[in-house]
Amino acid sequence: DMKNHLFILLMALFGLPGITSAQAKPSGIEFFKGNWKSLIKQATQERKLIFVDVYTDWCLPCKRMEKEIFTQKEVAQVYDNLFICYRLNAEQGEGKVLAQHYAVKAYPTYLFLDTLGNLVYRSGDYLKTAEFIAAGREAINQFKVLDLAKLEDRFRMGDRNKKFLQRLISKRTQMGLDNEEILNAYVSQIPETELTSPITLHFLSENIGSKTSNALTVILKHIGRISENDQRTVAQKIYDKLLYYELARAIKDKKLEDAMGFLADVEALRPWLLEKQLLSADNLALHYYHAASDTSGLKKVGYRIANKQLSIPVDTILAKDRILYAQAMEPFLSGREDSTKIPDFQGEKKLAAAQYSASVATMLYVVSDFFKQDLDARDKSLNDALKWMQFASRILRKESIEQLRHELEVIISGRK
C-alpha cells in the first residue's frame, strides 16, 4: 500500500507534522461523544455492538479513512445501524491505556466490541468502501459464533486444564490480544519433559504476544535443543511478536534496565534472525545506547549499521528505487487506485521515487546525528560520521542531511 509505505518513510525522514483530526461530515458516520465508560453504558442500553476507530494524529491512512470513507452515506447507513461508533486517539488521555489493553500496534486499527467491551473482531489499514462495510458485517458474523468471553470467564473462575488454556490462548492470538497472564498459567501446567518439544516451543512462539511472560524464559532456555530450522522459525517469531515491541517500549519509556535485558535476549537469538530483523534490532540498540549515554556501545552498533549501508553499491540503491517506485505506481496506472483522492499526490510521487535511497540515507543520518550529539568533538569517529553524511547527500537531497553534514564539518574544522 503506497500510503502506508510512504508514511513510514515520512516518519523516518525526521518527523511528520501533526494533522489535526477533523469532525466527520453530518452525512457520514455519527461518532459517539463522551468517555469510554459512557460509551459502554450507551452500548448496553441500546444493545448494540461497538465500533472503535483507533487512530493517531500523524497517521495518513487514518486521515484518508476519516475524509474518504467515514463521510460516505452508504457507510454510515451500515455502521450507524449496526454499531455505536467511537473514535479513540491512541496517544491521548484514556486512549493510551485502551490501545495497550487491546494490543493495538498499528494505525488505523478497527475494534469491534460487545456491550461489555470484549473484543469480537478486529481489522485495520486503509480500506475501500466495500472492504470497510464487509469488515463491519464480518464482525456481526463473528459475534454470533464468538466464545471468547465465555472462555475468559472460565479462566477467571479458575479453569487451568491444559487443553482449555491452549484453546483460550489460540483464540486470543486470533483476535490480536496479548496472552501474558494465560501463558504463565499454561507454562506452569507443562511437564518438564514437554518443554523441549518443538511442538511446545512453536506453540509458545506463535502465541507469545507483545508482552513478556514465562513463555519467553522457557523458549530461551530450551531453544538450543531443537533443530536448526525450528530454532530459526521460533527465534524470528519471538523477535517480531515480542522482543521488538518490548525493547521499543522500554527505550521510549526510559526503562533502561529493562531495555538492557531485552537487548541481551535479542543477542541470544541473533544467529537465527533475518537480515531485516538484525537491522531493526541494531536501530533499537542504537537508541538504547544513546539514551544510556553509553558511547562505547553507541560506536559499536553505529559502525555496524553504517558499514552495512555503505556496503550497498549506489547503482544497486538506484535500481531498488526504480523497482519500488514501479510497485508503488502500479495500482494507479492500472486504475485500481484513484490518485485524485490522495492529497499532494505529486509530492508523494517524489517520495516514492526515492524510497530505498531514503531508507539508506535515514539510517546513516540517525547514526551520524547520535555521534554528533554524544561523542567528544575530538573523537575521530566524527570524521567517519561526516563521510557517511557526504554519502547520504549523494543519494538523497534533503535539507536536514545537508545541515548535519555542515555541522560536522564545522566541528572537525574547529579542531585545527
mmCIF file of C-alpha atoms in Angstrom:
data_model
loop_
_atom_site.group_PDB
_atom_site.id
_atom_site.type_symbol
_atom_site.label_atom_id
_atom_site.label_comp_id
_atom_site.label_asym_id
_atom_site.label_seq_id
_atom_site.Cartn_x
_atom_site.Cartn_y
_atom_site.Cartn_z
ATOM 1 C CA ASP A 1 0.000 0.000 0.000
ATOM 2 C CA MET A 2 1.595 3.219 -1.198
ATOM 3 C CA LYS A 3 0.260 5.403 1.586
ATOM 4 C CA ASN A 4 1.400 3.115 4.381
ATOM 5 C CA HIS A 5 4.847 2.756 2.864
ATOM 6 C CA LEU A 6 5.226 6.479 2.342
ATOM 7 C CA PHE A 7 4.031 7.174 5.875
ATOM 8 C CA ILE A 8 6.888 5.044 7.231
ATOM 9 C CA LEU A 9 9.332 6.986 5.079
ATOM 10 C CA LEU A 10 7.931 10.325 6.162
ATOM 11 C CA MET A 11 8.232 9.372 9.817
ATOM 12 C CA ALA A 12 11.751 8.098 9.261
ATOM 13 C CA LEU A 13 12.732 11.247 7.382
ATOM 14 C CA PHE A 14 12.986 13.300 10.524
ATOM 15 C CA GLY A 15 9.403 13.872 11.529
ATOM 16 C CA LEU A 16 5.960 14.375 10.126
ATOM 17 C CA PRO A 17 3.912 17.466 11.038
ATOM 18 C CA GLY A 18 0.857 16.712 13.115
ATOM 19 C CA ILE A 19 -2.508 16.573 11.370
ATOM 20 C CA THR A 20 -5.461 17.854 13.326
ATOM 21 C CA SER A 21 -8.358 15.435 13.230
ATOM 22 C CA ALA A 22 -11.468 16.971 11.708
ATOM 23 C CA GLN A 23 -15.045 16.184 12.562
ATOM 24 C CA ALA A 24 -16.884 13.792 10.274
ATOM 25 C CA LYS A 25 -19.451 15.409 7.997
ATOM 26 C CA PRO A 26 -23.091 15.082 9.049
ATOM 27 C CA SER A 27 -23.725 12.711 6.117
ATOM 28 C CA GLY A 28 -21.140 10.267 7.434
ATOM 29 C CA ILE A 29 -20.819 8.006 10.450
ATOM 30 C CA GLU A 30 -22.182 9.507 13.651
ATOM 31 C CA PHE A 31 -19.481 9.012 16.267
ATOM 32 C CA PHE A 32 -20.412 8.863 19.936
ATOM 33 C CA LYS A 33 -19.163 11.797 22.020
ATOM 34 C CA GLY A 34 -18.106 11.061 25.570
ATOM 35 C CA ASN A 35 -15.682 8.938 27.574
ATOM 36 C CA TRP A 36 -15.182 5.176 27.497
ATOM 37 C CA LYS A 37 -17.419 4.478 30.486
ATOM 38 C CA SER A 38 -20.337 6.356 28.965
ATOM 39 C CA LEU A 39 -19.741 4.578 25.642
ATOM 40 C CA ILE A 40 -20.092 1.158 27.281
ATOM 41 C CA LYS A 41 -23.214 2.334 29.103
ATOM 42 C CA GLN A 42 -24.760 3.604 25.869
ATOM 43 C CA ALA A 43 -23.984 0.351 24.039
ATOM 44 C CA THR A 44 -25.553 -1.657 26.852
ATOM 45 C CA GLN A 45 -28.686 0.480 26.784
ATOM 46 C CA GLU A 46 -29.051 0.194 23.006
ATOM 47 C CA ARG A 47 -27.911 -3.458 22.963
ATOM 48 C CA LYS A 48 -25.583 -2.716 20.055
ATOM 49 C CA LEU A 49 -22.022 -3.729 19.338
ATOM 50 C CA ILE A 50 -19.317 -1.064 19.493
ATOM 51 C CA PHE A 51 -17.102 0.002 16.595
ATOM 52 C CA VAL A 52 -13.899 1.821 17.615
ATOM 53 C CA ASP A 53 -11.601 3.565 15.153
ATOM 54 C CA VAL A 54 -8.194 3.717 16.889
ATOM 55 C CA TYR A 55 -6.111 6.435 15.264
ATOM 56 C CA THR A 56 -3.287 8.920 15.825
ATOM 57 C CA ASP A 57 -2.949 12.493 14.623
ATOM 58 C CA TRP A 58 0.081 11.660 12.447
ATOM 59 C CA CYS A 59 -1.391 8.600 10.689
ATOM 60 C CA LEU A 60 -2.036 9.282 6.991
ATOM 61 C CA PRO A 61 -4.204 6.183 6.330
ATOM 62 C CA CYS A 62 -6.291 7.266 9.355
ATOM 63 C CA LYS A 63 -6.769 10.672 7.774
ATOM 64 C CA ARG A 64 -7.797 9.134 4.465
ATOM 65 C CA MET A 65 -10.367 6.926 6.193
ATOM 66 C CA GLU A 66 -11.763 9.943 8.027
ATOM 67 C CA LYS A 67 -12.099 12.016 4.862
ATOM 68 C CA GLU A 68 -12.898 9.425 2.217
ATOM 69 C CA ILE A 69 -14.744 6.542 3.900
ATOM 70 C CA PHE A 70 -16.344 7.619 7.191
ATOM 71 C CA THR A 71 -18.112 10.501 5.387
ATOM 72 C CA GLN A 72 -19.927 8.269 2.897
ATOM 73 C CA LYS A 73 -23.683 7.883 3.276
ATOM 74 C CA GLU A 74 -23.691 4.171 2.415
ATOM 75 C CA VAL A 75 -21.028 3.516 5.066
ATOM 76 C CA ALA A 76 -22.968 5.485 7.670
ATOM 77 C CA GLN A 77 -26.155 3.576 6.907
ATOM 78 C CA VAL A 78 -24.421 0.282 7.779
ATOM 79 C CA TYR A 79 -22.285 1.378 10.712
ATOM 80 C CA ASP A 80 -24.830 3.625 12.428
ATOM 81 C CA ASN A 81 -27.392 0.845 12.166
ATOM 82 C CA LEU A 82 -25.142 -1.959 13.462
ATOM 83 C CA PHE A 83 -22.860 -0.208 15.963
ATOM 84 C CA ILE A 84 -22.305 2.543 18.469
ATOM 85 C CA CYS A 85 -19.343 4.169 16.707
ATOM 86 C CA TYR A 86 -16.433 5.767 18.530
ATOM 87 C CA ARG A 87 -13.077 7.331 17.682
ATOM 88 C CA LEU A 88 -10.137 6.812 20.031
ATOM 89 C CA ASN A 89 -6.835 8.698 19.814
ATOM 90 C CA ALA A 90 -4.231 6.148 20.917
ATOM 91 C CA GLU A 91 -1.841 8.829 22.137
ATOM 92 C CA GLN A 92 -4.165 10.978 24.214
ATOM 93 C CA GLY A 93 -5.989 10.528 27.519
ATOM 94 C CA GLU A 94 -7.603 7.173 28.172
ATOM 95 C CA GLY A 95 -6.747 6.167 24.615
ATOM 96 C CA LYS A 96 -3.207 5.318 25.740
ATOM 97 C CA VAL A 97 -4.411 2.721 28.246
ATOM 98 C CA LEU A 98 -7.127 1.328 25.979
ATOM 99 C CA ALA A 99 -4.792 0.950 22.994
ATOM 100 C CA GLN A 100 -2.432 -1.038 25.200
ATOM 101 C CA HIS A 101 -5.296 -3.128 26.629
ATOM 102 C CA TYR A 102 -6.414 -4.156 23.147
ATOM 103 C CA ALA A 103 -2.795 -4.651 21.960
ATOM 104 C CA VAL A 104 -3.037 -2.043 19.211
ATOM 105 C CA LYS A 105 0.267 -1.967 17.345
ATOM 106 C CA ALA A 106 -0.619 -0.255 14.041
ATOM 107 C CA TYR A 107 -2.887 2.522 12.852
ATOM 108 C CA PRO A 108 -5.643 2.689 11.986
ATOM 109 C CA THR A 109 -6.946 -0.307 13.930
ATOM 110 C CA TYR A 110 -10.665 -1.091 13.967
ATOM 111 C CA LEU A 111 -12.002 -2.775 17.103
ATOM 112 C CA PHE A 112 -15.427 -4.370 17.170
ATOM 113 C CA LEU A 113 -16.555 -4.970 20.750
ATOM 114 C CA ASP A 114 -19.560 -6.412 22.523
ATOM 115 C CA THR A 115 -21.560 -4.319 25.006
ATOM 116 C CA LEU A 116 -19.123 -5.187 27.802
ATOM 117 C CA GLY A 117 -16.058 -4.136 25.818
ATOM 118 C CA ASN A 118 -14.925 -7.671 24.939
ATOM 119 C CA LEU A 119 -13.210 -7.896 21.573
ATOM 120 C CA VAL A 120 -15.324 -9.576 18.895
ATOM 121 C CA TYR A 121 -13.351 -8.808 15.745
ATOM 122 C CA ARG A 122 -10.574 -6.524 14.593
ATOM 123 C CA SER A 123 -9.345 -5.128 11.300
ATOM 124 C CA GLY A 124 -7.144 -2.269 10.149
ATOM 125 C CA ASP A 125 -5.339 -0.359 7.411
ATOM 126 C CA TYR A 126 -6.903 1.831 4.751
ATOM 127 C CA LEU A 127 -9.988 0.002 3.477
ATOM 128 C CA LYS A 128 -12.086 0.852 0.451
ATOM 129 C CA THR A 129 -15.809 1.371 0.914
ATOM 130 C CA ALA A 130 -16.841 -2.211 0.137
ATOM 131 C CA GLU A 131 -13.996 -3.624 2.258
ATOM 132 C CA PHE A 132 -14.903 -1.452 5.237
ATOM 133 C CA ILE A 133 -18.567 -2.381 5.051
ATOM 134 C CA ALA A 134 -17.579 -6.052 4.716
ATOM 135 C CA ALA A 135 -15.448 -5.730 7.870
ATOM 136 C CA GLY A 136 -18.462 -4.495 9.812
ATOM 137 C CA ARG A 137 -20.659 -7.321 8.588
ATOM 138 C CA GLU A 138 -17.938 -9.864 9.374
ATOM 139 C CA ALA A 139 -17.800 -8.516 12.933
ATOM 140 C CA ILE A 140 -21.515 -9.227 13.295
ATOM 141 C CA ASN A 141 -20.994 -12.766 11.966
ATOM 142 C CA GLN A 142 -18.114 -13.333 14.382
ATOM 143 C CA PHE A 143 -20.216 -12.107 17.303
ATOM 144 C CA LYS A 144 -22.812 -14.769 16.568
ATOM 145 C CA VAL A 145 -20.273 -17.577 16.944
ATOM 146 C CA LEU A 146 -17.871 -15.978 19.427
ATOM 147 C CA ASP A 147 -16.960 -17.933 22.527
ATOM 148 C CA LEU A 148 -14.008 -15.806 23.725
ATOM 149 C CA ALA A 149 -15.927 -14.073 26.504
ATOM 150 C CA LYS A 150 -17.143 -17.425 27.812
ATOM 151 C CA LEU A 151 -13.619 -18.867 27.678
ATOM 152 C CA GLU A 152 -12.245 -15.891 29.608
ATOM 153 C CA ASP A 153 -14.971 -16.328 32.228
ATOM 154 C CA ARG A 154 -13.857 -19.941 32.679
ATOM 155 C CA PHE A 155 -10.263 -18.775 33.150
ATOM 156 C CA ARG A 156 -11.296 -16.180 35.723
ATOM 157 C CA MET A 157 -13.248 -18.906 37.549
ATOM 158 C CA GLY A 158 -10.031 -20.947 37.856
ATOM 159 C CA ASP A 159 -10.106 -23.453 34.977
ATOM 160 C CA ARG A 160 -6.467 -24.433 34.303
ATOM 161 C CA ASN A 161 -6.946 -27.500 32.130
ATOM 162 C CA LYS A 162 -4.083 -27.566 29.602
ATOM 163 C CA LYS A 163 -6.277 -28.171 26.542
ATOM 164 C CA PHE A 164 -8.645 -25.424 27.619
ATOM 165 C CA LEU A 165 -5.759 -22.991 28.081
ATOM 166 C CA GLN A 166 -4.456 -23.835 24.600
ATOM 167 C CA ARG A 167 -7.864 -23.050 23.141
ATOM 168 C CA LEU A 168 -8.124 -19.746 25.016
ATOM 169 C CA ILE A 169 -4.586 -18.699 24.097
ATOM 170 C CA SER A 170 -5.143 -19.501 20.416
ATOM 171 C CA LYS A 171 -8.433 -17.605 20.380
ATOM 172 C CA ARG A 172 -6.879 -14.511 21.933
ATOM 173 C CA THR A 173 -3.989 -14.625 19.458
ATOM 174 C CA GLN A 174 -6.515 -14.862 16.632
ATOM 175 C CA MET A 175 -8.148 -11.704 18.000
ATOM 176 C CA GLY A 176 -4.801 -9.902 18.225
ATOM 177 C CA LEU A 177 -4.718 -9.853 22.026
ATOM 178 C CA ASP A 178 -1.780 -10.451 24.360
ATOM 179 C CA ASN A 179 -1.579 -13.594 26.494
ATOM 180 C CA GLU A 180 0.946 -12.996 29.284
ATOM 181 C CA GLU A 181 -1.281 -13.995 32.241
ATOM 182 C CA ILE A 182 -2.712 -17.047 30.494
ATOM 183 C CA LEU A 183 0.679 -18.120 29.138
ATOM 184 C CA ASN A 184 2.080 -18.011 32.668
ATOM 185 C CA ALA A 185 -0.714 -20.339 33.767
ATOM 186 C CA TYR A 186 -0.178 -22.575 30.739
ATOM 187 C CA VAL A 187 3.591 -22.877 31.178
ATOM 188 C CA SER A 188 3.081 -23.943 34.784
ATOM 189 C CA GLN A 189 0.930 -26.844 33.524
ATOM 190 C CA ILE A 190 3.501 -28.200 31.035
ATOM 191 C CA PRO A 191 5.506 -31.218 32.249
ATOM 192 C CA GLU A 192 9.282 -30.747 32.160
ATOM 193 C CA THR A 193 9.555 -33.490 29.546
ATOM 194 C CA GLU A 194 7.406 -31.470 27.099
ATOM 195 C CA LEU A 195 9.268 -28.164 27.456
ATOM 196 C CA THR A 196 11.936 -29.179 24.940
ATOM 197 C CA SER A 197 9.392 -30.371 22.378
ATOM 198 C CA PRO A 198 9.375 -28.434 19.076
ATOM 199 C CA ILE A 199 5.568 -28.565 19.227
ATOM 200 C CA THR A 200 5.565 -26.797 22.595
ATOM 201 C CA LEU A 201 8.107 -24.152 21.573
ATOM 202 C CA HIS A 202 6.300 -23.461 18.301
ATOM 203 C CA PHE A 203 3.003 -23.043 20.144
ATOM 204 C CA LEU A 204 4.560 -20.659 22.658
ATOM 205 C CA SER A 205 6.316 -18.580 19.994
ATOM 206 C CA GLU A 206 3.192 -18.402 17.828
ATOM 207 C CA ASN A 207 1.088 -17.145 20.740
ATOM 208 C CA ILE A 208 3.623 -15.182 22.780
ATOM 209 C CA GLY A 209 2.073 -11.754 22.206
ATOM 210 C CA SER A 210 3.854 -8.438 22.692
ATOM 211 C CA LYS A 211 4.209 -8.550 26.494
ATOM 212 C CA THR A 212 6.696 -10.659 28.422
ATOM 213 C CA SER A 213 5.553 -13.880 30.060
ATOM 214 C CA ASN A 214 7.246 -17.012 31.390
ATOM 215 C CA ALA A 215 6.972 -18.401 27.871
ATOM 216 C CA LEU A 216 9.994 -16.302 26.871
ATOM 217 C CA THR A 217 12.099 -17.848 29.640
ATOM 218 C CA VAL A 218 11.109 -21.343 28.524
ATOM 219 C CA ILE A 219 11.937 -20.642 24.888
ATOM 220 C CA LEU A 220 15.319 -19.034 25.573
ATOM 221 C CA LYS A 221 16.262 -21.896 27.903
ATOM 222 C CA HIS A 222 15.344 -24.724 25.552
ATOM 223 C CA ILE A 223 15.713 -23.324 22.021
ATOM 224 C CA GLY A 224 19.170 -24.884 21.661
ATOM 225 C CA ARG A 225 17.672 -28.382 21.989
ATOM 226 C CA ILE A 226 15.522 -28.257 18.841
ATOM 227 C CA SER A 227 16.566 -28.485 15.180
ATOM 228 C CA GLU A 228 18.252 -25.617 13.340
ATOM 229 C CA ASN A 229 15.159 -24.972 11.217
ATOM 230 C CA ASP A 230 12.942 -24.920 14.303
ATOM 231 C CA GLN A 231 15.378 -22.606 16.064
ATOM 232 C CA ARG A 232 15.233 -20.172 13.160
ATOM 233 C CA THR A 233 11.424 -20.197 12.976
ATOM 234 C CA VAL A 234 10.935 -19.792 16.722
ATOM 235 C CA ALA A 235 13.568 -17.055 17.082
ATOM 236 C CA GLN A 236 12.134 -14.979 14.252
ATOM 237 C CA LYS A 237 8.626 -15.184 15.695
ATOM 238 C CA ILE A 238 9.861 -14.227 19.151
ATOM 239 C CA TYR A 239 11.577 -11.132 17.787
ATOM 240 C CA ASP A 240 8.687 -9.971 15.579
ATOM 241 C CA LYS A 241 5.909 -10.701 18.060
ATOM 242 C CA LEU A 242 7.527 -9.796 21.386
ATOM 243 C CA LEU A 243 11.088 -8.525 21.665
ATOM 244 C CA TYR A 244 10.770 -5.748 19.094
ATOM 245 C CA TYR A 245 7.792 -4.254 20.935
ATOM 246 C CA GLU A 246 9.137 -4.757 24.451
ATOM 247 C CA LEU A 247 12.519 -3.279 23.582
ATOM 248 C CA ALA A 248 10.973 -0.291 21.789
ATOM 249 C CA ARG A 249 8.593 0.359 24.705
ATOM 250 C CA ALA A 250 11.354 0.121 27.294
ATOM 251 C CA ILE A 251 13.529 2.617 25.388
ATOM 252 C CA LYS A 252 10.613 5.004 24.803
ATOM 253 C CA ASP A 253 9.641 4.851 28.491
ATOM 254 C CA LYS A 254 13.306 5.210 29.544
ATOM 255 C CA LYS A 255 13.248 1.905 31.428
ATOM 256 C CA LEU A 256 16.874 1.310 30.561
ATOM 257 C CA GLU A 257 17.440 -1.725 32.799
ATOM 258 C CA ASP A 258 14.520 -3.481 31.146
ATOM 259 C CA ALA A 259 15.826 -2.454 27.732
ATOM 260 C CA MET A 260 19.257 -3.876 28.537
ATOM 261 C CA GLY A 261 17.648 -7.217 29.420
ATOM 262 C CA PHE A 262 15.653 -7.320 26.179
ATOM 263 C CA LEU A 263 18.790 -6.441 24.213
ATOM 264 C CA ALA A 264 20.518 -9.431 25.804
ATOM 265 C CA ASP A 265 17.590 -11.631 24.726
ATOM 266 C CA VAL A 266 17.891 -10.319 21.164
ATOM 267 C CA GLU A 267 21.606 -11.076 21.161
ATOM 268 C CA ALA A 268 20.867 -14.645 22.281
ATOM 269 C CA LEU A 269 18.609 -15.067 19.235
ATOM 270 C CA ARG A 270 20.835 -13.138 16.829
ATOM 271 C CA PRO A 271 22.263 -16.195 14.967
ATOM 272 C CA TRP A 272 18.772 -17.105 13.716
ATOM 273 C CA LEU A 273 17.334 -13.685 12.861
ATOM 274 C CA LEU A 274 16.720 -12.368 9.343
ATOM 275 C CA GLU A 275 18.807 -9.505 7.969
ATOM 276 C CA LYS A 276 15.899 -7.037 8.209
ATOM 277 C CA GLN A 277 15.341 -8.074 11.824
ATOM 278 C CA LEU A 278 19.015 -7.545 12.618
ATOM 279 C CA LEU A 279 18.882 -4.057 11.133
ATOM 280 C CA SER A 280 15.754 -3.307 13.151
ATOM 281 C CA ALA A 281 17.387 -4.635 16.334
ATOM 282 C CA ASP A 282 20.547 -2.603 15.696
ATOM 283 C CA ASN A 283 18.466 0.530 15.233
ATOM 284 C CA LEU A 284 16.765 -0.050 18.591
ATOM 285 C CA ALA A 285 20.118 -0.819 20.220
ATOM 286 C CA LEU A 286 21.493 2.452 18.848
ATOM 287 C CA HIS A 287 18.646 4.365 20.518
ATOM 288 C CA TYR A 288 19.237 2.461 23.756
ATOM 289 C CA TYR A 289 22.958 3.323 23.878
ATOM 290 C CA HIS A 290 22.118 6.949 23.093
ATOM 291 C CA ALA A 291 19.563 7.062 25.936
ATOM 292 C CA ALA A 292 22.018 5.319 28.287
ATOM 293 C CA SER A 293 24.899 7.669 27.314
ATOM 294 C CA ASP A 294 26.990 4.583 26.513
ATOM 295 C CA THR A 295 29.371 5.887 23.861
ATOM 296 C CA SER A 296 31.240 2.600 23.551
ATOM 297 C CA GLY A 297 28.075 0.687 22.724
ATOM 298 C CA LEU A 298 26.867 3.531 20.520
ATOM 299 C CA LYS A 299 30.004 3.411 18.397
ATOM 300 C CA LYS A 300 29.986 -0.378 18.131
ATOM 301 C CA VAL A 301 26.402 -0.546 16.866
ATOM 302 C CA GLY A 302 26.702 2.687 14.883
ATOM 303 C CA TYR A 303 29.601 1.375 12.833
ATOM 304 C CA ARG A 304 27.783 -1.910 12.278
ATOM 305 C CA ILE A 305 24.750 -0.064 10.886
ATOM 306 C CA ALA A 306 26.756 2.403 8.797
ATOM 307 C CA ASN A 307 29.036 -0.230 7.302
ATOM 308 C CA LYS A 308 26.018 -2.271 6.183
ATOM 309 C CA GLN A 309 24.530 0.759 4.425
ATOM 310 C CA LEU A 310 27.816 1.755 2.807
ATOM 311 C CA SER A 311 28.349 -1.783 1.519
ATOM 312 C CA ILE A 312 25.394 -1.323 -0.856
ATOM 313 C CA PRO A 313 26.591 -0.010 -4.248
ATOM 314 C CA VAL A 314 24.983 3.232 -5.419
ATOM 315 C CA ASP A 315 23.819 1.524 -8.626
ATOM 316 C CA THR A 316 22.001 -1.082 -6.536
ATOM 317 C CA ILE A 317 20.349 1.614 -4.424
ATOM 318 C CA LEU A 318 19.110 3.438 -7.519
ATOM 319 C CA ALA A 319 17.912 0.211 -9.111
ATOM 320 C CA LYS A 320 15.880 -0.634 -5.993
ATOM 321 C CA ASP A 321 14.425 2.874 -6.065
ATOM 322 C CA ARG A 322 13.128 2.235 -9.585
ATOM 323 C CA ILE A 323 11.650 -1.151 -8.628
ATOM 324 C CA LEU A 324 9.879 0.210 -5.546
ATOM 325 C CA TYR A 325 8.611 3.228 -7.486
ATOM 326 C CA ALA A 326 7.104 0.977 -10.163
ATOM 327 C CA GLN A 327 5.417 -1.109 -7.471
ATOM 328 C CA ALA A 328 4.021 1.996 -5.757
ATOM 329 C CA MET A 329 2.644 3.431 -9.001
ATOM 330 C CA GLU A 330 1.168 0.208 -10.409
ATOM 331 C CA PRO A 331 -2.222 0.455 -8.605
ATOM 332 C CA PHE A 332 -2.699 3.977 -10.002
ATOM 333 C CA LEU A 333 -1.551 3.153 -13.527
ATOM 334 C CA SER A 334 -3.849 0.125 -13.612
ATOM 335 C CA GLY A 335 -6.819 2.120 -12.364
ATOM 336 C CA ARG A 336 -7.251 0.124 -9.146
ATOM 337 C CA GLU A 337 -6.488 3.254 -7.106
ATOM 338 C CA ASP A 338 -7.555 6.861 -7.719
ATOM 339 C CA SER A 339 -4.687 9.335 -7.349
ATOM 340 C CA THR A 340 -7.090 12.294 -7.217
ATOM 341 C CA LYS A 341 -8.226 11.137 -3.763
ATOM 342 C CA ILE A 342 -4.718 11.430 -2.321
ATOM 343 C CA PRO A 343 -3.688 14.879 -1.064
ATOM 344 C CA ASP A 344 -0.435 16.155 -2.618
ATOM 345 C CA PHE A 345 -0.101 13.108 -4.845
ATOM 346 C CA GLN A 346 2.713 14.735 -6.854
ATOM 347 C CA GLY A 347 4.701 15.286 -3.698
ATOM 348 C CA GLU A 348 4.156 11.698 -2.678
ATOM 349 C CA LYS A 349 5.333 10.538 -6.098
ATOM 350 C CA LYS A 350 8.634 12.289 -5.440
ATOM 351 C CA LEU A 351 8.971 10.436 -2.156
ATOM 352 C CA ALA A 352 8.042 7.161 -3.829
ATOM 353 C CA ALA A 353 10.794 7.669 -6.399
ATOM 354 C CA ALA A 354 13.481 7.607 -3.697
ATOM 355 C CA GLN A 355 12.177 5.043 -1.218
ATOM 356 C CA TYR A 356 15.277 2.882 -0.894
ATOM 357 C CA SER A 357 17.648 5.870 -1.071
ATOM 358 C CA ALA A 358 15.640 7.435 1.746
ATOM 359 C CA SER A 359 15.892 4.346 3.945
ATOM 360 C CA VAL A 360 19.695 4.134 3.486
ATOM 361 C CA ALA A 361 20.215 7.866 3.974
ATOM 362 C CA THR A 362 17.967 7.922 7.038
ATOM 363 C CA MET A 363 19.890 5.141 8.784
ATOM 364 C CA LEU A 364 23.157 6.974 8.134
ATOM 365 C CA TYR A 365 21.634 10.229 9.357
ATOM 366 C CA VAL A 366 20.452 8.719 12.647
ATOM 367 C CA VAL A 367 23.864 7.195 13.386
ATOM 368 C CA SER A 368 25.743 10.355 12.437
ATOM 369 C CA ASP A 369 23.417 12.587 14.425
ATOM 370 C CA PHE A 370 23.829 10.463 17.577
ATOM 371 C CA PHE A 371 27.598 10.521 17.088
ATOM 372 C CA LYS A 372 27.476 14.317 16.841
ATOM 373 C CA GLN A 373 25.332 14.585 19.976
ATOM 374 C CA ASP A 374 27.159 12.070 22.159
ATOM 375 C CA LEU A 375 30.828 11.950 21.169
ATOM 376 C CA ASP A 376 33.550 14.347 22.214
ATOM 377 C CA ALA A 377 34.413 16.861 19.487
ATOM 378 C CA ARG A 378 37.944 15.391 19.371
ATOM 379 C CA ASP A 379 36.686 11.862 18.703
ATOM 380 C CA LYS A 380 37.951 10.728 15.287
ATOM 381 C CA SER A 381 34.714 8.798 14.735
ATOM 382 C CA LEU A 382 33.132 12.138 13.823
ATOM 383 C CA ASN A 383 35.321 12.081 10.699
ATOM 384 C CA ASP A 384 33.525 8.890 9.686
ATOM 385 C CA ALA A 385 30.151 10.437 10.531
ATOM 386 C CA LEU A 386 30.978 13.241 8.093
ATOM 387 C CA LYS A 387 31.840 10.711 5.367
ATOM 388 C CA TRP A 388 28.508 8.974 5.959
ATOM 389 C CA MET A 389 26.660 12.267 5.552
ATOM 390 C CA GLN A 390 28.586 13.011 2.386
ATOM 391 C CA PHE A 391 27.462 9.655 1.022
ATOM 392 C CA ALA A 392 23.873 10.286 2.162
ATOM 393 C CA SER A 393 23.809 13.648 0.370
ATOM 394 C CA ARG A 394 24.893 11.898 -2.848
ATOM 395 C CA ILE A 395 21.859 9.617 -2.872
ATOM 396 C CA LEU A 396 19.214 11.906 -1.313
ATOM 397 C CA ARG A 397 18.799 15.663 -1.407
ATOM 398 C CA LYS A 398 17.356 16.594 1.984
ATOM 399 C CA GLU A 399 17.815 19.812 3.953
ATOM 400 C CA SER A 400 18.338 18.016 7.250
ATOM 401 C CA ILE A 401 21.112 15.887 5.736
ATOM 402 C CA GLU A 402 22.893 18.960 4.374
ATOM 403 C CA GLN A 403 22.518 20.694 7.727
ATOM 404 C CA LEU A 404 24.062 17.793 9.652
ATOM 405 C CA ARG A 405 26.885 17.486 7.134
ATOM 406 C CA HIS A 406 27.648 21.186 7.598
ATOM 407 C CA GLU A 407 27.563 20.899 11.416
ATOM 408 C CA LEU A 408 30.031 18.008 11.324
ATOM 409 C CA GLU A 409 32.324 19.978 9.021
ATOM 410 C CA VAL A 410 32.304 22.869 11.491
ATOM 411 C CA ILE A 411 33.130 20.585 14.436
ATOM 412 C CA ILE A 412 36.012 18.911 12.609
ATOM 413 C CA SER A 413 37.451 22.149 11.237
ATOM 414 C CA GLY A 414 37.303 23.629 14.757
ATOM 415 C CA ARG A 415 39.907 21.120 15.966
ATOM 416 C CA LYS A 416 42.604 22.773 13.907
#
